[in-house]
CSV table of C-alpha atoms in Angstrom, one decimal:
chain,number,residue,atom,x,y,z
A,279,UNK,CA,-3.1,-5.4,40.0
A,280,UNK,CA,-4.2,-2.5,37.8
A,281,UNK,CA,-1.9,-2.8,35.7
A,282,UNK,CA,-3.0,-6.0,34.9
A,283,UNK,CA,-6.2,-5.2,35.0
A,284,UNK,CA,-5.6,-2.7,32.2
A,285,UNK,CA,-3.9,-4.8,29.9
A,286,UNK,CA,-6.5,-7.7,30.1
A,287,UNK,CA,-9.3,-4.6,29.0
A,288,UNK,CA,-7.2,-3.9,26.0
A,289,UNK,CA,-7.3,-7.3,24.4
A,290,UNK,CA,-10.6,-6.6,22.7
A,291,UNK,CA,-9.2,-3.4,21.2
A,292,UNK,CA,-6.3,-4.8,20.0
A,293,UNK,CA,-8.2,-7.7,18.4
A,294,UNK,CA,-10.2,-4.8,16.9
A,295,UNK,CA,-7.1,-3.1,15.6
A,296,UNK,CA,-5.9,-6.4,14.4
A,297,UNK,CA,-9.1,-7.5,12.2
A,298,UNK,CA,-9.1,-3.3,11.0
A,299,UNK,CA,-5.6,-4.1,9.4
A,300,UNK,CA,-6.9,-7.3,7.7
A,301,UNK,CA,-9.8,-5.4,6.2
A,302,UNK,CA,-7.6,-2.8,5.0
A,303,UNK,CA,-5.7,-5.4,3.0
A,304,UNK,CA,-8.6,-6.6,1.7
A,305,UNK,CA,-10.5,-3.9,0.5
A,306,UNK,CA,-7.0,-2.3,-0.7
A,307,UNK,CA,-6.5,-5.7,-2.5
A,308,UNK,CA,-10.0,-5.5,-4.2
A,309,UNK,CA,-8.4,-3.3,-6.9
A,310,UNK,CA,-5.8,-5.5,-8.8
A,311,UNK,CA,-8.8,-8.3,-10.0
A,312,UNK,CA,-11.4,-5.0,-10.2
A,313,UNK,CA,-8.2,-3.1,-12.5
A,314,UNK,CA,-8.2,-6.6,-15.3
A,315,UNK,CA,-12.1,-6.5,-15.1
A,316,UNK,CA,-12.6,-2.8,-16.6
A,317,UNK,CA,-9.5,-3.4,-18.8
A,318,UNK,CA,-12.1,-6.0,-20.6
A,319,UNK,CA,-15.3,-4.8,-19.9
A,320,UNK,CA,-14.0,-0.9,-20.9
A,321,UNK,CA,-11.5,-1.7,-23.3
A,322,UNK,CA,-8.9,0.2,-21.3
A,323,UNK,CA,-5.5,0.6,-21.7
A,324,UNK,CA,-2.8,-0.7,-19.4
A,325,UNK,CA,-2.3,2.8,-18.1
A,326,UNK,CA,-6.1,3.4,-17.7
A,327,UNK,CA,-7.0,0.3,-16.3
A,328,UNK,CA,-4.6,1.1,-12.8
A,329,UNK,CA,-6.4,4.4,-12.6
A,330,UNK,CA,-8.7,2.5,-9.7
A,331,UNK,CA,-5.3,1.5,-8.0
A,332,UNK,CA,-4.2,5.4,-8.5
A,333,UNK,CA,-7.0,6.6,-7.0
A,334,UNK,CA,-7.5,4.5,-4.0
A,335,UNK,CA,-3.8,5.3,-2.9
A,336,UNK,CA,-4.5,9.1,-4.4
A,337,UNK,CA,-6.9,10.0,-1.8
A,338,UNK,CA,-4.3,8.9,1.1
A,339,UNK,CA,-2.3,12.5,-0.3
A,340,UNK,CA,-6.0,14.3,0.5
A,341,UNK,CA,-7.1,12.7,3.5
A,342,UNK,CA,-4.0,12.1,5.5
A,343,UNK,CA,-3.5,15.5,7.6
A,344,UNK,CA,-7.5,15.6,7.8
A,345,UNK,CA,-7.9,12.4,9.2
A,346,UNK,CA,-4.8,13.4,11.5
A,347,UNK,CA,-7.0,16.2,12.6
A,348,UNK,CA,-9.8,14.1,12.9
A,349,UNK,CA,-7.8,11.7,15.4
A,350,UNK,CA,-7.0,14.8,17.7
A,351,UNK,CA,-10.7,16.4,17.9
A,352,UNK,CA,-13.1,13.2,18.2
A,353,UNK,CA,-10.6,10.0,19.2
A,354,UNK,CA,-10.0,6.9,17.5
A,355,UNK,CA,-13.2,5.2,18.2
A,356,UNK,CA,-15.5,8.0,16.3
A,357,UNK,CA,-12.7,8.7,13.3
A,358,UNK,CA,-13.1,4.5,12.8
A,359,UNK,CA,-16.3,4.5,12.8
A,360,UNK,CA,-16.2,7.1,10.4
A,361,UNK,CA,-14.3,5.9,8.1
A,362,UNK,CA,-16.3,2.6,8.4
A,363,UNK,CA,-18.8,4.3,6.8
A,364,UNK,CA,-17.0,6.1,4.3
A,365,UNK,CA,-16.0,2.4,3.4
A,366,UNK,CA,-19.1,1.0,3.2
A,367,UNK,CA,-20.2,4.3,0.8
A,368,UNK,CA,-16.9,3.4,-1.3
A,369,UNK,CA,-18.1,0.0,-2.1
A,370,UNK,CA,-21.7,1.0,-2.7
A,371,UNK,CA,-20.3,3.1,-5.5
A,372,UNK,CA,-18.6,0.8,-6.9
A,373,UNK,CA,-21.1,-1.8,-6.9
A,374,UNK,CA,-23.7,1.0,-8.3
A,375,UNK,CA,-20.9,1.4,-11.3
A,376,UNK,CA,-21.5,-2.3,-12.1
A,377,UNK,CA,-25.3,-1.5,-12.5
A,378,UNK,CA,-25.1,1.4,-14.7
A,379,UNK,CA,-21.5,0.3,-16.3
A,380,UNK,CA,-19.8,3.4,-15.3
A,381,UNK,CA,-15.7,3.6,-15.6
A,382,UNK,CA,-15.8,6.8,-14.2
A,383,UNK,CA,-18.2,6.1,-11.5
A,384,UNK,CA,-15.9,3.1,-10.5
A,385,UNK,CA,-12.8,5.2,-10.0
A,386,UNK,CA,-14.9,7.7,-7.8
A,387,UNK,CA,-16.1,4.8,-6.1
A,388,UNK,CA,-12.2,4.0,-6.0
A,389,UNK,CA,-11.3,6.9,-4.6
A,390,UNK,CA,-14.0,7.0,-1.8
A,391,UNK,CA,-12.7,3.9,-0.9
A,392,UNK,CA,-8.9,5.3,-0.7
A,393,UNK,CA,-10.6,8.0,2.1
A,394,UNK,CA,-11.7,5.4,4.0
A,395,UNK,CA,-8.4,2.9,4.1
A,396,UNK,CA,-6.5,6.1,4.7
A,397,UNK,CA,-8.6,7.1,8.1
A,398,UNK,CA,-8.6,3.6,9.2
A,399,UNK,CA,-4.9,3.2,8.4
A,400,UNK,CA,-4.4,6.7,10.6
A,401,UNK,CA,-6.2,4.8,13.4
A,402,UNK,CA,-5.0,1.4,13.5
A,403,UNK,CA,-1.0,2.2,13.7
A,404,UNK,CA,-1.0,4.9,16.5
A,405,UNK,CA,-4.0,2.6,18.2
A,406,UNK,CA,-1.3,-0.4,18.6
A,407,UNK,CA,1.4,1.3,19.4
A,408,UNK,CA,-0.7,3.3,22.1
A,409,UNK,CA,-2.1,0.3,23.5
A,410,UNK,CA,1.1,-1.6,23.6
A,411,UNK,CA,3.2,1.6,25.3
A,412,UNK,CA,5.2,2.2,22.6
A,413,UNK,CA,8.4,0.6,23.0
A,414,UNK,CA,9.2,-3.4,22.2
A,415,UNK,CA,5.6,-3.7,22.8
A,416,UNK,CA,3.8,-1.3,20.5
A,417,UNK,CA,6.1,-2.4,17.8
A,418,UNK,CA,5.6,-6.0,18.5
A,419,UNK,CA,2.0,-5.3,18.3
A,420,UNK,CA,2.8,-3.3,14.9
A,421,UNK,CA,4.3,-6.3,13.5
A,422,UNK,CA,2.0,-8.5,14.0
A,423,UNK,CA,-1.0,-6.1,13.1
A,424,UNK,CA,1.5,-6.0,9.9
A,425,UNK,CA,1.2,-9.5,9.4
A,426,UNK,CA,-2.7,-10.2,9.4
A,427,UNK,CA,-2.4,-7.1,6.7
A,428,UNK,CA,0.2,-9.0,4.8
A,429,UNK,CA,-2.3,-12.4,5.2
A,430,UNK,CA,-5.0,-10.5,3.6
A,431,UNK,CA,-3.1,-9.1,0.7
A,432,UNK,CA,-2.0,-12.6,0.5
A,433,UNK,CA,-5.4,-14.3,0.7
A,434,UNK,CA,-7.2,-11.8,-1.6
A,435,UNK,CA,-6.3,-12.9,-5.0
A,436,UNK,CA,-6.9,-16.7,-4.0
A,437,UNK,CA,-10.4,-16.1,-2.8
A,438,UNK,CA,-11.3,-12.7,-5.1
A,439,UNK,CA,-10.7,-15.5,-8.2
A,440,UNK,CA,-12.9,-18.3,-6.5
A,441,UNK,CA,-15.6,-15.8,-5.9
A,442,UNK,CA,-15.4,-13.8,-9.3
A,443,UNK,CA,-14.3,-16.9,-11.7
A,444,UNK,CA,-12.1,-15.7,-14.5
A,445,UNK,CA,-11.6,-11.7,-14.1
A,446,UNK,CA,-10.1,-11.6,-17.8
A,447,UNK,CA,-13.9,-12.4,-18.6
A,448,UNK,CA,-15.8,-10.6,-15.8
A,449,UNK,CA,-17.6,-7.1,-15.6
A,450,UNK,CA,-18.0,-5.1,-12.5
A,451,UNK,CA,-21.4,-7.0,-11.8
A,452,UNK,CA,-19.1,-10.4,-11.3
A,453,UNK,CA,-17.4,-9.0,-8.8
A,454,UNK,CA,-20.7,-8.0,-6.8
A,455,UNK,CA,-20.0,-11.5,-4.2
A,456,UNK,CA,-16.6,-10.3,-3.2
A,457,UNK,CA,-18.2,-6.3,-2.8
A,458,UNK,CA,-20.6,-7.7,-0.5
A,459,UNK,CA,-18.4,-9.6,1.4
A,460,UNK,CA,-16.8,-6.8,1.9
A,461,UNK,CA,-19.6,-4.8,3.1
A,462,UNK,CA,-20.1,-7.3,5.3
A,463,UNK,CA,-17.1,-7.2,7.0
A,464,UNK,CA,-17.5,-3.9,6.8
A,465,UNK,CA,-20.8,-3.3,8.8
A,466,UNK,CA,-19.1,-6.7,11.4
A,467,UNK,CA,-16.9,-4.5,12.1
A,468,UNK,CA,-18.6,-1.4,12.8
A,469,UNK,CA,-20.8,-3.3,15.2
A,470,UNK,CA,-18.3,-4.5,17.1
A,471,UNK,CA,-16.0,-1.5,17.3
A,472,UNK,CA,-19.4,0.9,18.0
A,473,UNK,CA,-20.1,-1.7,21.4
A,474,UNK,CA,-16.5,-1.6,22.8
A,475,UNK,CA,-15.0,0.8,24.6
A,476,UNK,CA,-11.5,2.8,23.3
A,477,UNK,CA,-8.7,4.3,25.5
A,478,UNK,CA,-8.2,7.7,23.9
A,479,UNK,CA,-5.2,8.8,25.8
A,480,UNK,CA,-4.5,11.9,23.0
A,481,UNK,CA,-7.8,13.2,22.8
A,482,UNK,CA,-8.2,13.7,26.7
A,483,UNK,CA,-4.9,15.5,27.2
A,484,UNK,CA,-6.0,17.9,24.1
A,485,UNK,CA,-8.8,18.9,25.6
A,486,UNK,CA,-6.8,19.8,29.1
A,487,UNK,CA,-3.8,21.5,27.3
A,488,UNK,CA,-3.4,25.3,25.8
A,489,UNK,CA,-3.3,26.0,22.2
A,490,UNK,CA,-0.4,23.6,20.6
A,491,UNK,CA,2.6,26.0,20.5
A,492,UNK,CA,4.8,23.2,18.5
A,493,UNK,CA,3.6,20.3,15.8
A,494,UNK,CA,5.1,16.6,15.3
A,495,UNK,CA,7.2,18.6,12.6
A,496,UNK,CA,8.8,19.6,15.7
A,497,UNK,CA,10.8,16.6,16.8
A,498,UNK,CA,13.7,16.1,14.9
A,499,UNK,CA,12.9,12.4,15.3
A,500,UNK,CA,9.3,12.3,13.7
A,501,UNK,CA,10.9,14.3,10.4
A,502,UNK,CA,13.8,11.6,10.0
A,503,UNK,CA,10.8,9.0,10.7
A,504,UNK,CA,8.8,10.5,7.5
A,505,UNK,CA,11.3,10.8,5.6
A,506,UNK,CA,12.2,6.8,6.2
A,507,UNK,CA,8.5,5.8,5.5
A,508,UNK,CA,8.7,7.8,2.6
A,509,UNK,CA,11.9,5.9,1.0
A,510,UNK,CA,11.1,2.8,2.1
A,511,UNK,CA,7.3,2.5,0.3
A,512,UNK,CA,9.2,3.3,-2.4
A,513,UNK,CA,11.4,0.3,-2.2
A,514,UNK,CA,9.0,-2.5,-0.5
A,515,UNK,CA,6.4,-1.3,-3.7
A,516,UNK,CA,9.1,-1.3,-6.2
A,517,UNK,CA,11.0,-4.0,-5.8
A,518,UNK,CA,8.6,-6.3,-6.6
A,519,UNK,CA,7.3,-4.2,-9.2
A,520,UNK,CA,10.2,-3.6,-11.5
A,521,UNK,CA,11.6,-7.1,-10.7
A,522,UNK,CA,7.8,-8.2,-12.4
A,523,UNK,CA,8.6,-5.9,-15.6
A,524,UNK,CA,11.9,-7.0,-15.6
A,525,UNK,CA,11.1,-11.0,-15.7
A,526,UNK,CA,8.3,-10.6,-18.3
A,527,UNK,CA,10.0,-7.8,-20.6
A,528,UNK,CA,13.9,-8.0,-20.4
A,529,UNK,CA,13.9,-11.7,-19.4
A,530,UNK,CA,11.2,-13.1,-21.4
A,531,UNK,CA,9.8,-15.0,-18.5
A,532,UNK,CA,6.3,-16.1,-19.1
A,533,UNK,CA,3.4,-13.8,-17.1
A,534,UNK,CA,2.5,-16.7,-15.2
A,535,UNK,CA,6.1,-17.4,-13.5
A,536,UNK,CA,7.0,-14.0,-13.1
A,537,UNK,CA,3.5,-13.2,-10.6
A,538,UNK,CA,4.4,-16.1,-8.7
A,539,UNK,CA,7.9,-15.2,-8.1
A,540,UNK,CA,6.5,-11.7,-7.0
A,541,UNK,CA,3.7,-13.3,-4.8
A,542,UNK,CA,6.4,-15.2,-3.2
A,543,UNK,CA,8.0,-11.3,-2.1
A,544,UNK,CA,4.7,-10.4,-0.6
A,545,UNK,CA,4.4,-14.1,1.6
A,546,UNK,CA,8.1,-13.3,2.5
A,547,UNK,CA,6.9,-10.3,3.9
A,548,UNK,CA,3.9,-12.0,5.9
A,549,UNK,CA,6.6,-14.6,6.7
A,550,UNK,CA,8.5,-11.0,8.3
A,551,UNK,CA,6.4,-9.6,10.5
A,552,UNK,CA,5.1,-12.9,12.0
A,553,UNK,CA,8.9,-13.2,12.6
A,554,UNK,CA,9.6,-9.3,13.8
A,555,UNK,CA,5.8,-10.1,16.1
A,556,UNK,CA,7.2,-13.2,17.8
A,557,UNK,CA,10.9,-11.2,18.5
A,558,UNK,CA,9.5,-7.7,18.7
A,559,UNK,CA,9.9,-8.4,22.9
A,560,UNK,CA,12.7,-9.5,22.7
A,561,UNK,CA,14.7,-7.0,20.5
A,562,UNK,CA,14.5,-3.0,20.2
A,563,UNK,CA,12.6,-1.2,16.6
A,564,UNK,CA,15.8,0.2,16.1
A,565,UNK,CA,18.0,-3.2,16.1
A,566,UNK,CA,15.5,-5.1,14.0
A,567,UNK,CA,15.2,-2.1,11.9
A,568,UNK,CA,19.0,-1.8,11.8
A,569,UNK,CA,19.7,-5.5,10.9
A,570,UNK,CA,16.6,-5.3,8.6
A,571,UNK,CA,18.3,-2.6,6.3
A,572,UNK,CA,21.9,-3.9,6.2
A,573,UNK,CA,20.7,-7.2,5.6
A,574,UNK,CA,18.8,-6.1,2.6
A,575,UNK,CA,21.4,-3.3,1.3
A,576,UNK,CA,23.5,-7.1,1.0
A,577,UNK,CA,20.7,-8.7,-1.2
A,578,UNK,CA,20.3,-5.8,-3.1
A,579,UNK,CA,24.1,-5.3,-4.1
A,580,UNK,CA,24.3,-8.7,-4.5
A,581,UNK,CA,21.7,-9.0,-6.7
A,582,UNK,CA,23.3,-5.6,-8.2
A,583,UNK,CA,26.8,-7.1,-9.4
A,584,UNK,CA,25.9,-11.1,-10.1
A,585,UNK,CA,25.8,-12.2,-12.9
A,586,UNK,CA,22.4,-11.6,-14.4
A,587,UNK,CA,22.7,-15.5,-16.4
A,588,UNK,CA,23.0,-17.4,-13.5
A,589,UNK,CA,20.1,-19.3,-12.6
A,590,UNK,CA,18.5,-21.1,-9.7
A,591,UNK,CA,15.2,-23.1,-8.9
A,592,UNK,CA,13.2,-21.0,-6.4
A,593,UNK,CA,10.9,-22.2,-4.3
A,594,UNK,CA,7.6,-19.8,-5.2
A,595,UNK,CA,4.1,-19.4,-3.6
A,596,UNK,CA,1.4,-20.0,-5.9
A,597,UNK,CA,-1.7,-18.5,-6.3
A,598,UNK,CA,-3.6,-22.2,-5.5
A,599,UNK,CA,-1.6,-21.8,-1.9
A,600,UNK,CA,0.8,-24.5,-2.8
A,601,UNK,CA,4.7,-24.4,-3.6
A,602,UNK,CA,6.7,-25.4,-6.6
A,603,UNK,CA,9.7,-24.0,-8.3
A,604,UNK,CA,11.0,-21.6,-11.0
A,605,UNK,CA,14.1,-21.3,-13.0
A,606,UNK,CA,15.0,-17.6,-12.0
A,607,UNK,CA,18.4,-15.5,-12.1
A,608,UNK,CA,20.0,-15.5,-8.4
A,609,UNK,CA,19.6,-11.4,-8.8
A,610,UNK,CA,15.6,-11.7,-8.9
A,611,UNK,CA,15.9,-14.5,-5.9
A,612,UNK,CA,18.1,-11.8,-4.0
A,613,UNK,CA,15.4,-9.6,-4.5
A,614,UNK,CA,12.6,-11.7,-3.3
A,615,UNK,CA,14.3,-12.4,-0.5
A,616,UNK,CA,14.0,-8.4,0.7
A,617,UNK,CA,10.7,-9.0,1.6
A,618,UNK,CA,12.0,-10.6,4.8
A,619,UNK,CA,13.7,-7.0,5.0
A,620,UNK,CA,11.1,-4.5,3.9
A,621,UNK,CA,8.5,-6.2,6.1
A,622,UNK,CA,9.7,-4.9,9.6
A,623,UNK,CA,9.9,-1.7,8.3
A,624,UNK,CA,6.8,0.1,8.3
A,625,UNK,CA,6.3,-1.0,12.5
A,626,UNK,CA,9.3,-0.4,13.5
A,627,UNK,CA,10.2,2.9,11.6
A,628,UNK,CA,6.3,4.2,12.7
A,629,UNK,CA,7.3,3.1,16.3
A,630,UNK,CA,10.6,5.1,16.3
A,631,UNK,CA,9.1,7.9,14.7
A,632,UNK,CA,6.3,8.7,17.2
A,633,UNK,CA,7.7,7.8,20.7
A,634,UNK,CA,7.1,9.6,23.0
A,635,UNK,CA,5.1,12.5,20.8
A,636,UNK,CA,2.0,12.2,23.4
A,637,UNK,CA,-0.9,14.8,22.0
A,638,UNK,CA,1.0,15.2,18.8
A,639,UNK,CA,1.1,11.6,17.9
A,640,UNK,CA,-2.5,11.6,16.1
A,641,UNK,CA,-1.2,14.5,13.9
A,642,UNK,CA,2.3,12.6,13.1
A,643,UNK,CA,-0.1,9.6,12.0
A,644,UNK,CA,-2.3,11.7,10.0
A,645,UNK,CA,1.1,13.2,8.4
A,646,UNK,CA,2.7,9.8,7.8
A,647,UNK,CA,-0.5,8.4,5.6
C-alpha cells in the first residue's frame, strides 16, 4: 500500500521533469532561427553567426561539475528553480540585445542561457531515473523524457517561423514573440515546480554521511558511462551534420532537400525514444542499448561501402509537418535511419552509468553535462 502510495505522489514530479525536458529543447532550439537572424541583421559570417549556438553549449563545459555540486548541497527542487531563473535572466539579455542591437550582448545572453539548460539538464536526468528506481523503469522514464525533448526540437523550427515570419529578413526584435513565450514557459514552470513537493533522496543521505572518501570517478562503471556519452554526442550531432554538408557541397543537393532529409534524422529519433519508452519495461538499458549500437554500426558500414550513385525516394519530414519524398543516395538514407539508433542512447547509457551510485549520483550528473 505504500508503495503505491509513493508512486501515485511521484506522478506530478515526473510530469514536472517531463515538461523541464521539453523546455530545454525549446529554449536550446531558439538558437538555429536566432543564428540566420544576426547573420543578416550583423552581416556575420557563417562561422560567426553559430557563435550563439557555441556558446549556449559552451557554458555546459563551465557549469557542469558546479551544477553537480549544486545537486548535492541544496537538492533538485532549489538547483531547478535556480536555473529557472538563470533562464529567464538568459532570455532577458537577449531580448535587451534586440533593443540596443548588440551581437555581443546576444551571445552573452547566449551563453547565460547555456548555464541555465545545463543545470536543468543536471536535474531532469538523475530526477527520472531516481523517481523511476533506476532499472527498466528509470530508463523507460529517460526515454520517454527523451522523447518530449526530441518533440520540442522538432516542433521549434515550425512554430519559431510562424511566430518570427521570414528569419532571413528578421532582427533580434522579430524574434521578441517567441522570447516571451519562452519566458512564459519559463516563469509556468517555476510556479509549478516552487508549489510541489521533490523527493531528494541524495541530498538527505549527504547530510547523514562522513566526508566523501571516494567520487563517481570511482566506479569503473560511471567512467566507461562518460566515456560512451562522450562518443556518442559526437555521432548523434554529426551524423546529421556532415550528411547536411555532404548533400549541399559534394552532392549538389539543393539547401531545401538536404534540411529536410536531416529533419527527418531528428523525427527518427523522436520516433526512438517513444519506441525505447513504450519497451523500456519490457527490455533491460543494456539490451536496447546493445541492439541499438549493432544495429547502427550495420547502417553505417552499409552506408560506408554502397555505392554512393545509387539512389532512392525517401520519405522525409518537412518543416510544414507533412511528408513527401526525396531522390537521395541509399548511404544518406542509411544514415537517417541511425536516428532510430542514436535515440536510445543518451537514457539508456545515463541509466547504466549511474546505477546504483546513491549520494554520488548528483556529482556523476553534474560530470556527464
Amino acid at each position: 500500500m505504500d508503495t503505491n502510495q509513493n508512486k501515485q505522489s511521484y506522478a506530478l514530479p515526473i510530469a514536472m521533469m517531463f515538461a523541464l525536458f521539453f523546455m530545454i529543447a525549446f529554449v536550446t532550439g531558439l538558437q538555429n532561427p536566432m543564428g540566420v537572424i544576426v547573420k543578416n541583421q550583423f552581416q556575420a559570417s557563417n562561422l560567426l553567426s553559430q557563435l550563439g549556438n557555441f556558446a549556449n553549449f559552451l557554458a555546459y563545459a563551465f557549469m557542469g561539475i558546479p551544477a553537480g555540486l549544486m545537486l548535492q548541497k541544496i537538492g533538485y527542487k532549489k538547483t531547478a528553480l535556480t536555473a529557472i531563473l538563470v533562464g529567464i535572466a538568459g532570455v532577458a539579455i537577449t531580448f535587451f540585445s534586440g533593443k540596443i542591437e548588440s551581437f555581443a550582448v546576444y551571445l552573452i545572453g547566449a551563453f547565460v542561457g547555456g548555464f541555465s539548460m545545463c543545470m536543468l539538464n543536471t536535474v531532469v536526468n538523475p530526477m527520472l531515473n531516481t523517481l523511476g528506481g533506476e532499472g527498466k523503469r528509470g530508463n523507460q522514464l529517460l526515454q520517454f523524457g527523451g522523447t518530449l525533448n526530441s518533440m520540442g526540437a522538432t516542433i521549434v523550427p515550425v512554430l519559431v517561423g510562424y511566430l518570427m515570419g521570414d528569419v532571413a529578413k528578421a532582427t533580434i526584435s522579430d524574434a521578441n514573440p517567441a522570447l516571451f513565450l519562452a519566458i512564459g514557459i519559463f516563469v509556468l514552470a517555476f510556479i509549478v515546480l516552487y508549489s510541489m513537493s521533490i523527493p531528494e533522496p541524495h541530498i538527505v543521505a549527504e547530510k547523514s554521511t562522513e566526508k566523501n572518501t571516494h567520487s563517481p570517478l570511482s566506479f569503473r562503471h560511471f567512467v566507461l558511462g562518460a566515456i560512451a556519452i562522450f562518443v556518442y554526442v559526437g555521432v548523434e550531432v554529426g551524423i546529421p551534420n556532415i550528411a547536411n554538408l555532404y548533400m549541399t557541397g559534394d552532392l549538389q543537393i539543393n539547401a531545401t532537400t538536404a534540411g529536410t532529409v536531416v529533419g527527418t534524422y531528428w523525427f527518427l529519433m523522436l520516433v526512438g525514444r517513444l519506441t525505447g519508452g513504450v519497451l523500456g519495461s519490457k527490455f533491460s538499458s543494456k539490451s536496447m542499448l546493445s541492439f541499438a549500437a549493432v544495429l547502427g554500426l550495420v547502417f553505417v558500414l552499409l552506408a560506408i561501402f554502397l555505392p554512393k550513385d545509387q539512389m532512392v525516394s525517401m520519405p522525409v519530414f518537412q518543416s510544414d509537418i507533412s511528408f513527401g519524398l526525396a531522390q537521395v543516395p541509399v548511404s544518406i538514407m542509411l544514415l537517417v535511419l541511425c536516428g532510430l539508433c542514436t535515440s536510445v542512447m543518451w537514457g539508456g547509457i545515463f541509466n547504466l552509468a549511474t546505477e546504483g551510485l546513491g549520494k554520488y549520483t548528483a556529482a556523476a550528473s553534474g560530470i556527464f553535462m
